[in-house]
Amino acid sequence: MNDKETEVLRIITIDDNPAIHKDYRSILIPKEKDDAFEASAAALFGESELESSAPLLPPFDLVSAYQGQKGYEMVKAAIEENRPFAMAFVDMRMPPGWDGLETIEHLWQVDPDLQVVICSAYSDYSWSKITKRLGHTDNLLILKKPFDNSEVAQLAAALTKKWYMRRQTVMIMKNLEAARISAEMATIAKSQFVTTMSHEIRTPLNGIVGAVSMISEFNWPNEQKEYFEIIQSCCDSLCDVVGNILDFSQIEAQKLIPSQERFDLHNLLSSLMRVMAMEYEDNHVHLRCDLDPAVPEWVIGDHRRLRQVLANLIGNGFKYTSKGEVGLDITYGNRNEQQVLTVTVRDTGIGIEQKQIAHIFEEFVQADAGFTRVYGGSGLGLTIANRLIKLMGGELTVQSQPGSGSTFNFWIPLPQAQDVKPDRNIEQISEDQFASYDNVRILLVEDNHINQKMVAHMLTAIGCQTDIAENGQIAVDMVTRQNYALVLMDCQMPIMDGIEATRRIRQSENNVNIVALTANTTHEDKQRCFDAGMDDFLPKPVNKLRLQKTLQRWLGDKVNPE
Ligand code: ADP
């Protein structure tokens, strides 16, 4: 809507009687004030207002048409020029052309928002006949002739105002929609940026993690060993931070979809408890886990995300507890006809103030956020845990008293798996069960020289023979010439990326095991790899243990020479 429209509201009169046009003009246009206008204005607003010559009606631009067809052309032209009429006074009988109803039908075809007053001296159409023909609408009123001047003034004031307010509302809604779309685009751009940054950070991290995991295996004096442990732990923290930021942006962009896979829940819990106890337990804080016997072993859900949530809650429990225990109570049962897992993580730590509790699931919130804060952290852990639980269809709640510890409780649907054959889930293999892979030939497809070196070193340490392809094109050629037990495929490479290379390998009906080894770790990236025909997905940074687990998963014992 332009300024002109806000200043001057346009009204069209469609009537075959010239005297009517004159009447409307005298009622509605103040500068052409005459007796009729004075009378109507006085009736509308009272004598005193009239005497003070205050503006009585908004300024109208009054236009005349003497036949329905002509009125229609003028309304159509006004729409095309973007100077629409706010309202029309339409006579019922206008021989020889269209009558009022036919005219209105045509008017609303080109301008459905036009407010119409139909002026009828005859009762040739009843209200029910009119609504039957024109439909039920709030854009139409009937003015019976002979009309009262003040009625005309009131109708014009009220209907033009209504038309104006409606246009304003539509414009505001359009602006809001545009703002919503641009905010959505900004979120997508931000999420893309975070994904790219995560890739850029993970790639060199892969080199560091790999190098440290290799070098720390030598027989170093204790002091050096400690330094390696520090580097390793810093890398782990950095990976967690990068992972959290990536998860958060994926959740925001609604791109994170929990998987539905069969997994061994008991195994997940025992391995997690082992890792958490090793990492956090000391003489002062103990880790306890009570597992209800009803909790099934094999379930269907997203084991990585469940593990992530549990690790976060347990990690927080230890972080904010200096004495006592972090205890888990895990039960299984039905809720709203779903089989659900319920987990309570209770600690004996510092607790949380009531006023903070309402906010701790909000992003970047830390109960103690001042410059003097004692505990590190990004304030994203609980936000992600809360959103992941929601995405998995459950709910996370918290109860806490400052000084008496905190209790985090969540449930998620986790149906029991029916078909329970043991599978090659890498999480379920302990280190001492690894097969040896002497003389197994692996193709590593990787363009980054540091990563080539690191992964090749790890593979050699595991006993494999490694060939390297600098890009997808070379890899496609190499797999046609040589039988490989497994291909480790980077995704982003010059000349031909890993996705295209995999597609071509599969097109040639080669069933070699292909595992993505990539710093692109979003759900979409993973899906793209599987869609192209890859068998598994190993996110960077990778260390020897994870590489070994992946080999075990795909090669099992069948290539073990013993
Ligand atoms: P952070 O990375 O800061 O730990 P979280 O999202 O995991 O972020 O937690 C948000 C805030 O909630 C923390 O900064 C802390 O103040 C509070 N909090 C979380 N868990 C506990 C707990 N078990 N005991 C006390 N406070 C907690």
XYZ file of C-alpha atoms and ligand atoms in Angstrom:
589
model
C 0.000 0.000 0.000
C 1.470 3.346 -0.934
C 1.145 6.666 0.871
C -1.466 7.947 -1.548
C -3.825 5.200 -0.526
C -3.456 6.044 3.116
C -4.260 9.662 2.381
C -7.090 9.340 -0.131
C -9.502 6.439 -0.090
C -11.062 5.815 -3.489
C -14.780 5.246 -3.897
C -16.550 4.431 -7.150
C -20.264 5.074 -7.701
C -21.884 2.937 -10.408
C -25.349 4.305 -11.105
C -27.219 5.275 -14.274
C -28.782 8.291 -12.543
C -26.482 11.402 -12.649
C -28.352 13.021 -9.745
C -27.253 10.191 -7.410
C -23.600 10.891 -8.223
C -24.122 14.507 -7.243
C -25.768 13.480 -3.979
C -22.907 11.169 -2.988
C -20.406 13.853 -3.867
C -22.125 16.437 -1.726
C -22.356 14.020 1.221
C -18.834 12.656 1.091
C -16.564 15.486 -0.007
C -16.212 18.180 2.647
C -14.920 20.940 0.391
C -18.057 20.593 -1.646
C -20.043 21.011 1.567
C -23.631 21.780 1.030
C -26.771 21.361 3.038
C -26.874 17.627 2.525
C -23.299 17.248 3.758
C -23.886 19.521 6.762
C -26.950 17.553 7.691
C -25.265 14.189 7.402
C -22.107 15.322 9.174
C -24.145 16.890 11.937
C -26.136 13.716 12.317
C -22.941 11.693 12.400
C -20.649 13.687 14.606
C -22.827 16.298 16.350
C -23.221 20.065 15.851
C -20.197 21.128 17.873
C -17.735 19.143 15.785
C -19.240 20.573 12.651
C -18.870 24.107 13.963
C -15.241 23.588 14.855
C -14.710 22.547 11.210
C -12.626 19.546 12.324
C -12.052 16.984 9.566
C -15.257 14.968 9.625
C -14.588 12.274 7.068
C -11.334 11.067 5.630
C -10.522 12.572 2.248
C -12.222 10.511 -0.450
C -11.475 10.337 -4.150
C -14.917 9.921 -5.726
C -15.163 8.425 -9.223
C -18.310 7.971 -11.336
C -19.449 5.262 -13.747
C -22.928 5.233 -15.307
C -23.103 1.584 -16.383
C -21.979 -1.701 -14.798
C -19.590 -2.581 -17.655
C -17.856 0.787 -17.420
C -17.584 0.498 -13.621
C -16.032 -2.948 -14.049
C -13.433 -1.581 -16.516
C -12.545 1.231 -14.118
C -12.164 -1.122 -11.125
C -10.026 -3.453 -13.273
C -7.821 -0.565 -14.448
C -7.462 0.672 -10.852
C -6.210 -2.753 -9.773
C -3.747 -2.849 -12.691
C -2.432 0.609 -11.766
C -2.158 -0.476 -8.118
C -4.590 2.252 -7.073
C -7.512 0.037 -6.011
C -10.899 1.337 -4.946
C -11.787 0.834 -1.298
C -15.509 0.677 -1.941
C -18.280 0.942 -4.541
C -21.837 2.196 -4.357
C -23.670 0.098 -6.962
C -27.221 0.751 -8.190
C -29.470 -2.311 -8.524
C -31.140 -1.357 -11.834
C -29.075 0.178 -14.619
C -30.763 -0.490 -18.002
C -29.736 -1.290 -20.674
C -26.579 -2.991 -19.285
C -25.722 -5.321 -16.360
C -27.860 -4.986 -13.271
C -26.280 -4.457 -9.847
C -25.773 -8.156 -9.034
C -24.149 -8.962 -12.363
C -21.943 -5.892 -11.992
C -20.856 -6.935 -8.484
C -20.064 -10.464 -9.689
C -17.728 -8.964 -12.281
C -16.227 -6.449 -9.830
C -15.287 -9.160 -7.317
C -13.690 -11.226 -10.044
C -11.056 -8.520 -10.477
C -11.077 -7.124 -6.927
C -12.342 -9.563 -4.270
C -11.565 -7.109 -1.440
C -13.774 -4.316 -2.778
C -16.396 -3.227 -0.201
C -19.748 -2.921 -1.946
C -22.949 -1.135 -0.996
C -25.807 -2.091 -3.265
C -28.460 0.636 -3.557
C -31.885 -0.713 -4.228
C -35.193 1.072 -4.568
C -37.089 -2.040 -5.484
C -37.519 -5.237 -3.674
C -36.774 -7.187 -6.862
C -34.135 -9.274 -5.022
C -34.586 -10.555 -1.481
C -31.495 -10.777 0.794
C -31.545 -14.564 0.514
C -31.622 -14.335 -3.303
C -28.703 -11.889 -3.217
C -26.591 -14.067 -0.928
C -27.479 -17.128 -2.967
C -26.096 -15.430 -6.039
C -23.124 -13.579 -4.539
C -22.338 -15.962 -1.687
C -22.090 -15.185 2.010
C -19.707 -12.299 2.318
C -18.933 -9.516 4.731
C -17.969 -7.268 1.811
C -21.585 -6.446 0.902
C -24.261 -4.206 2.465
C -27.663 -3.099 1.163
C -28.753 0.528 1.200
C -32.448 0.988 0.594
C -33.519 3.993 -1.449
C -34.468 6.655 -0.618
C -31.354 6.693 1.556
C -30.552 8.831 4.511
C -27.485 11.091 4.025
C -25.949 10.189 7.350
C -26.301 6.510 6.448
C -24.215 7.082 3.312
C -21.561 8.953 5.288
C -21.439 6.232 7.962
C -21.218 3.443 5.402
C -18.413 5.184 3.538
C -16.466 5.930 6.743
C -16.891 2.443 8.199
C -16.338 0.387 5.048
C -13.331 2.339 3.793
C -11.800 2.062 7.269
C -12.474 -1.680 7.292
C -10.915 -2.026 3.818
C -7.884 -0.006 4.907
C -7.375 -2.003 8.116
C -7.661 -5.264 6.229
C -5.040 -4.125 3.709
C -2.787 -3.073 6.556
C -3.216 -6.489 8.205
C -2.423 -8.284 4.955
C 0.654 -6.096 4.497
C 1.836 -6.760 8.065
C 1.279 -10.489 7.612
C 3.254 -10.378 4.362
C 6.110 -8.554 6.110
C 6.026 -11.036 8.967
C 6.104 -13.932 6.514
C 9.042 -12.323 4.690
C 10.811 -11.853 8.039
C 10.108 -15.481 8.960
C 11.482 -16.698 5.631
C 14.587 -14.559 5.943
C 15.129 -15.777 9.532
C 14.781 -19.345 8.282
C 17.288 -18.660 5.493
C 19.662 -17.146 8.055
C 19.350 -20.295 10.194
C 20.062 -22.467 7.167
C 23.066 -20.292 6.230
C 24.299 -20.436 9.838
C 23.857 -24.181 9.945
C 25.733 -24.513 6.639
C 28.534 -22.337 8.019
C 28.757 -24.391 11.217
C 28.812 -27.612 9.171
C 31.642 -26.289 6.995
C 33.587 -25.047 10.020
C 33.089 -28.361 11.760
C 34.553 -30.106 8.700
C 37.489 -27.689 8.622
C 38.200 -28.236 12.333
C 37.763 -31.999 12.241
C 40.194 -32.485 9.355
C 43.313 -31.178 11.168
C 42.019 -32.682 14.429
C 42.046 -36.032 12.701
C 45.746 -35.542 12.045
C 46.426 -34.585 15.675
C 44.339 -37.380 17.201
C 45.859 -39.932 14.857
C 49.406 -38.775 15.482
C 48.947 -38.723 19.236
C 47.278 -42.112 19.357
C 50.163 -43.590 17.347
C 53.022 -41.848 19.079
C 51.693 -42.505 22.577
C 52.012 -46.237 21.974
C 55.820 -46.044 22.106
C 57.596 -46.611 25.364
C 57.890 -43.064 26.653
C 59.080 -41.881 30.050
C 56.183 -40.968 32.356
C 56.568 -37.219 31.932
C 56.123 -37.436 28.146
C 53.241 -39.873 28.564
C 51.481 -37.271 30.675
C 51.920 -34.690 27.942
C 50.382 -37.071 25.407
C 47.482 -37.691 27.744
C 46.967 -33.944 28.038
C 46.951 -33.549 24.245
C 44.589 -36.500 23.938
C 42.212 -35.099 26.527
C 42.330 -31.614 24.930
C 41.495 -33.195 21.561
C 38.597 -35.072 23.127
C 37.233 -31.853 24.655
C 37.651 -30.029 21.372
C 35.842 -32.840 19.538
C 33.024 -32.620 22.095
C 32.708 -28.861 21.619
C 32.712 -29.167 17.815
C 30.248 -32.057 18.037
C 27.934 -30.088 20.337
C 27.933 -27.013 18.111
C 27.263 -29.136 15.048
C 24.472 -31.072 16.791
C 22.898 -27.873 18.004
C 22.896 -26.261 14.580
C 21.543 -29.454 12.998
C 18.739 -29.593 15.553
C 17.948 -25.905 14.935
C 17.814 -26.475 11.184
C 15.589 -29.533 11.835
C 18.076 -31.767 10.101
C 18.818 -34.130 12.950
C 16.744 -37.290 12.687
C 17.342 -40.041 15.263
C 18.005 -43.432 13.708
C 15.995 -46.597 14.368
C 18.484 -49.409 14.721
C 18.540 -52.592 16.725
C 21.151 -52.477 19.479
C 22.216 -54.199 22.672
C 21.132 -51.832 25.450
C 22.836 -53.792 28.245
C 26.081 -53.663 26.351
C 25.745 -49.945 25.734
C 25.089 -49.307 29.429
C 27.920 -51.470 30.712
C 30.467 -50.034 28.275
C 29.316 -46.491 29.067
C 29.515 -47.117 32.820
C 33.031 -48.480 32.382
C 34.155 -45.443 30.388
C 32.451 -42.938 32.703
C 33.808 -44.603 35.833
C 37.321 -44.625 34.368
C 37.055 -40.980 33.402
C 35.369 -39.496 36.467
C 35.279 -41.775 39.516
C 37.627 -40.985 42.373
C 37.768 -41.550 46.126
C 35.076 -38.951 46.723
C 32.471 -39.531 44.034
C 31.226 -42.969 43.106
C 29.187 -44.063 40.053
C 26.244 -46.426 40.659
C 23.881 -48.012 38.127
C 20.770 -50.012 39.090
C 19.253 -51.777 36.125
C 15.737 -53.145 36.532
C 15.650 -56.800 35.368
C 12.701 -55.868 33.109
C 15.020 -53.780 30.892
C 15.414 -55.836 27.685
C 18.765 -56.497 26.126
C 17.895 -55.812 22.500
C 15.925 -52.695 21.654
C 15.271 -50.458 18.661
C 16.330 -46.829 18.729
C 19.273 -44.484 18.291
C 22.069 -45.908 20.454
C 24.515 -43.101 19.673
C 22.073 -40.409 20.757
C 20.995 -42.332 23.855
C 24.621 -42.751 24.796
C 25.249 -39.051 24.176
C 22.370 -38.023 26.478
C 23.458 -40.420 29.229
C 27.086 -39.333 28.957
C 26.036 -35.710 29.246
C 23.850 -36.229 32.317
C 26.419 -38.446 34.044
C 29.248 -36.051 33.081
C 27.282 -33.120 34.529
C 26.562 -35.140 37.671
C 30.295 -35.597 38.266
C 31.127 -32.063 37.221
C 28.842 -30.552 39.851
C 29.423 -33.095 42.637
C 32.473 -33.132 44.864
C 31.365 -35.805 47.363
C 28.926 -38.723 47.354
C 27.607 -40.422 44.249
C 26.161 -40.110 40.793
C 23.497 -42.812 40.639
C 21.474 -44.188 37.751
C 18.163 -46.009 38.103
C 16.987 -47.531 34.843
C 13.545 -49.073 34.419
C 11.397 -50.301 31.545
C 7.635 -50.341 31.125
C 4.590 -49.201 29.190
C 3.487 -45.605 28.786
C 0.645 -44.598 26.471
C 0.829 -48.018 24.814
C 4.525 -47.572 24.074
C 7.437 -49.497 25.540
C 9.594 -46.875 27.203
C 12.922 -46.707 28.951
C 13.017 -44.458 32.013
C 16.330 -43.209 33.363
C 16.938 -41.232 36.545
C 20.360 -39.675 37.089
C 20.676 -38.490 40.673
C 23.697 -36.725 42.147
C 24.657 -35.447 45.592
C 26.226 -32.253 44.264
C 25.739 -28.527 44.500
C 22.144 -28.560 43.170
C 20.481 -25.829 41.139
C 18.613 -22.719 42.283
C 14.854 -22.848 41.612
C 14.981 -19.726 39.457
C 17.673 -21.320 37.250
C 15.817 -24.591 36.768
C 13.330 -23.073 34.331
C 16.183 -21.949 32.091
C 18.828 -24.648 32.128
C 17.419 -26.355 29.037
C 17.738 -23.106 27.104
C 20.763 -22.815 24.833
C 24.011 -21.364 26.195
C 22.551 -21.066 29.722
C 24.750 -21.797 32.678
C 23.413 -21.468 36.206
C 26.627 -19.665 37.137
C 27.470 -17.571 34.094
C 29.508 -14.721 35.606
C 33.188 -13.989 34.998
C 33.930 -15.765 38.243
C 32.287 -19.016 37.208
C 33.988 -22.082 38.538
C 32.815 -24.699 36.033
C 33.710 -24.624 32.343
C 31.343 -25.642 29.560
C 29.423 -24.239 26.634
C 25.966 -24.412 28.214
C 24.847 -26.503 25.247
C 24.951 -29.989 26.770
C 21.532 -29.963 28.454
C 19.917 -28.094 25.558
C 21.074 -30.807 23.179
C 20.126 -33.599 25.603
C 16.660 -32.090 26.023
C 16.124 -31.651 22.283
C 17.476 -35.107 21.459
C 15.095 -36.671 23.964
C 12.217 -34.723 22.420
C 13.307 -35.829 18.926
C 13.336 -39.419 20.170
C 9.744 -38.871 21.352
C 10.385 -38.558 25.104
C 10.751 -35.991 27.836
C 13.479 -34.743 30.193
C 12.705 -33.159 33.568
C 14.798 -31.962 36.486
C 14.320 -31.547 40.221
C 16.909 -29.967 42.404
C 17.587 -28.246 45.717
C 20.716 -26.114 46.150
C 23.089 -28.054 48.372
C 21.160 -31.348 48.130
C 21.943 -32.487 44.622
C 19.978 -32.745 41.385
C 17.784 -35.401 39.813
C 17.443 -35.539 36.046
C 14.785 -37.911 34.794
C 13.936 -38.844 31.236
C 11.922 -41.408 29.334
C 12.055 -42.359 25.677
C 10.112 -44.887 23.617
C 12.483 -47.819 23.056
C 10.656 -50.842 21.706
C 12.078 -54.254 22.380
C 13.673 -55.809 19.285
C 12.044 -59.051 18.199
C 14.680 -60.568 15.969
C 17.729 -60.794 18.211
C 20.693 -62.252 16.393
C 24.013 -60.921 17.639
C 25.465 -58.563 15.055
C 28.704 -56.773 14.427
C 27.947 -53.639 16.390
C 31.318 -52.005 16.963
C 30.271 -50.767 20.383
C 30.026 -54.366 21.539
C 33.551 -55.475 20.797
C 36.109 -55.212 23.562
C 39.728 -54.465 22.794
C 41.063 -57.924 23.632
C 38.702 -59.524 21.101
C 40.262 -57.888 18.040
C 41.254 -60.138 15.218
C 44.621 -59.544 13.605
C 44.624 -58.392 10.033
C 47.989 -59.462 8.729
C 48.172 -59.181 4.968
C 44.701 -57.765 4.622
C 44.741 -55.185 1.851
C 42.924 -51.922 2.443
C 42.466 -49.043 0.029
C 42.616 -45.645 1.695
C 41.057 -42.938 -0.494
C 42.154 -39.599 0.962
C 43.522 -36.380 -0.522
C 44.874 -34.814 2.665
C 48.517 -35.866 3.063
C 48.580 -35.673 6.840
C 45.485 -37.826 7.116
C 46.890 -40.254 4.527
C 49.966 -40.682 6.674
C 48.100 -41.008 9.971
C 45.503 -43.510 8.847
C 48.085 -45.520 6.894
C 50.263 -45.689 10.045
C 47.323 -46.919 12.093
C 46.425 -49.531 9.481
C 50.019 -50.728 9.395
C 50.024 -50.972 13.192
C 46.884 -53.120 12.994
C 48.702 -55.341 10.508
C 47.039 -54.290 7.251
C 48.657 -53.492 3.938
C 47.499 -50.119 2.730
C 47.279 -48.647 -0.762
C 46.497 -44.974 -1.110
C 44.363 -43.263 -3.762
C 44.574 -39.463 -3.912
C 41.042 -39.059 -5.208
C 37.886 -40.910 -6.221
C 38.901 -41.353 -9.857
C 42.123 -43.148 -8.917
C 40.175 -45.276 -6.409
C 37.684 -46.394 -9.072
C 40.611 -47.523 -11.275
C 42.406 -49.253 -8.399
C 39.435 -51.357 -7.254
C 39.043 -52.727 -10.771
C 42.667 -53.867 -10.769
C 43.040 -55.167 -7.227
C 40.822 -57.008 -4.713
C 40.563 -55.056 -1.498
C 39.105 -56.306 1.766
C 37.821 -52.822 2.496
C 37.902 -49.282 1.109
C 38.143 -46.320 3.487
C 36.632 -43.477 1.491
C 36.985 -39.770 2.223
C 34.008 -37.808 0.838
C 35.323 -34.387 -0.108
C 38.145 -34.708 -2.651
C 39.231 -32.932 -5.825
C 38.669 -34.445 -9.315
C 36.122 -37.008 -8.060
C 34.572 -37.047 -4.601
C 33.947 -40.169 -2.533
C 30.225 -40.211 -3.207
C 30.658 -40.294 -6.979
C 33.503 -42.822 -6.722
C 31.316 -45.127 -4.620
C 28.451 -44.806 -7.107
C 30.771 -45.828 -9.944
C 32.237 -48.741 -8.006
C 28.721 -50.017 -7.284
C 27.659 -49.470 -10.915
C 30.443 -51.842 -11.913
C 28.815 -54.399 -9.596
C 31.799 -54.462 -7.245
C 30.654 -55.372 -3.717
C 33.811 -54.388 -1.866
C 33.153 -53.064 1.676
C 33.237 -49.274 1.512
C 33.383 -47.258 4.712
C 33.125 -43.472 4.642
C 35.974 -41.874 6.569
C 34.910 -38.295 6.645
C 34.780 -35.026 8.512
C 31.293 -34.385 7.107
C 29.278 -35.868 9.920
C 25.693 -34.658 9.676
C 22.731 -36.977 9.275
C 22.401 -35.798 5.657
C 26.074 -36.513 4.944
C 25.649 -39.991 6.362
C 22.518 -40.597 4.329
C 24.276 -39.410 1.157
C 27.052 -41.955 1.788
C 24.587 -44.809 2.287
C 22.518 -43.724 -0.725
C 25.650 -43.844 -2.885
C 26.237 -47.439 -1.770
C 28.645 -47.180 1.164
C 28.340 -49.759 3.943
C 29.383 -47.793 6.996
C 30.365 -44.389 8.236
C 33.392 -43.565 10.374
C 33.502 -39.905 11.387
C 36.820 -38.092 11.713
C 38.768 -37.702 13.868
C 39.538 -41.386 13.970
C 41.908 -43.224 16.295
C 43.380 -46.692 16.112
C 40.751 -48.227 18.392
C 37.833 -46.982 16.322
C 39.549 -48.063 13.127
C 40.136 -51.514 14.619
C 36.488 -51.771 15.660
C 35.359 -50.860 12.166
C 37.621 -53.469 10.582
C 36.308 -56.053 13.022
C 32.775 -55.092 12.136
C 33.277 -55.511 8.413
C 35.994 -58.107 8.116
C 35.167 -60.082 11.247
C 37.211 -63.221 11.520
C 36.877 -64.255 7.902
C 40.137 -62.562 6.916
C 41.920 -63.489 10.103
C 44.672 -65.854 8.949
C 44.682 -67.697 12.305
P 27.592 -26.860 30.645
O 28.382 -27.149 29.410
O 27.763 -25.472 31.152
O 27.712 -27.916 31.714
P 24.864 -27.810 30.351
O 23.866 -27.434 29.334
O 25.240 -29.236 30.434
O 26.099 -26.863 30.105
O 24.291 -27.346 31.742
C 23.752 -26.048 31.885
C 23.889 -25.580 33.303
O 23.026 -26.332 34.168
C 25.282 -25.783 33.874
O 26.123 -24.689 33.565
C 25.004 -25.871 35.367
O 24.914 -24.580 35.913
C 23.631 -26.514 35.428
N 23.710 -27.960 35.703
C 23.605 -28.966 34.800
N 23.684 -30.169 35.401
C 23.846 -29.939 36.711
C 23.988 -30.770 37.872
N 23.972 -32.120 37.784
N 24.125 -30.167 39.066
C 24.139 -28.822 39.154
N 24.018 -27.984 38.119
C 23.866 -28.510 36.906
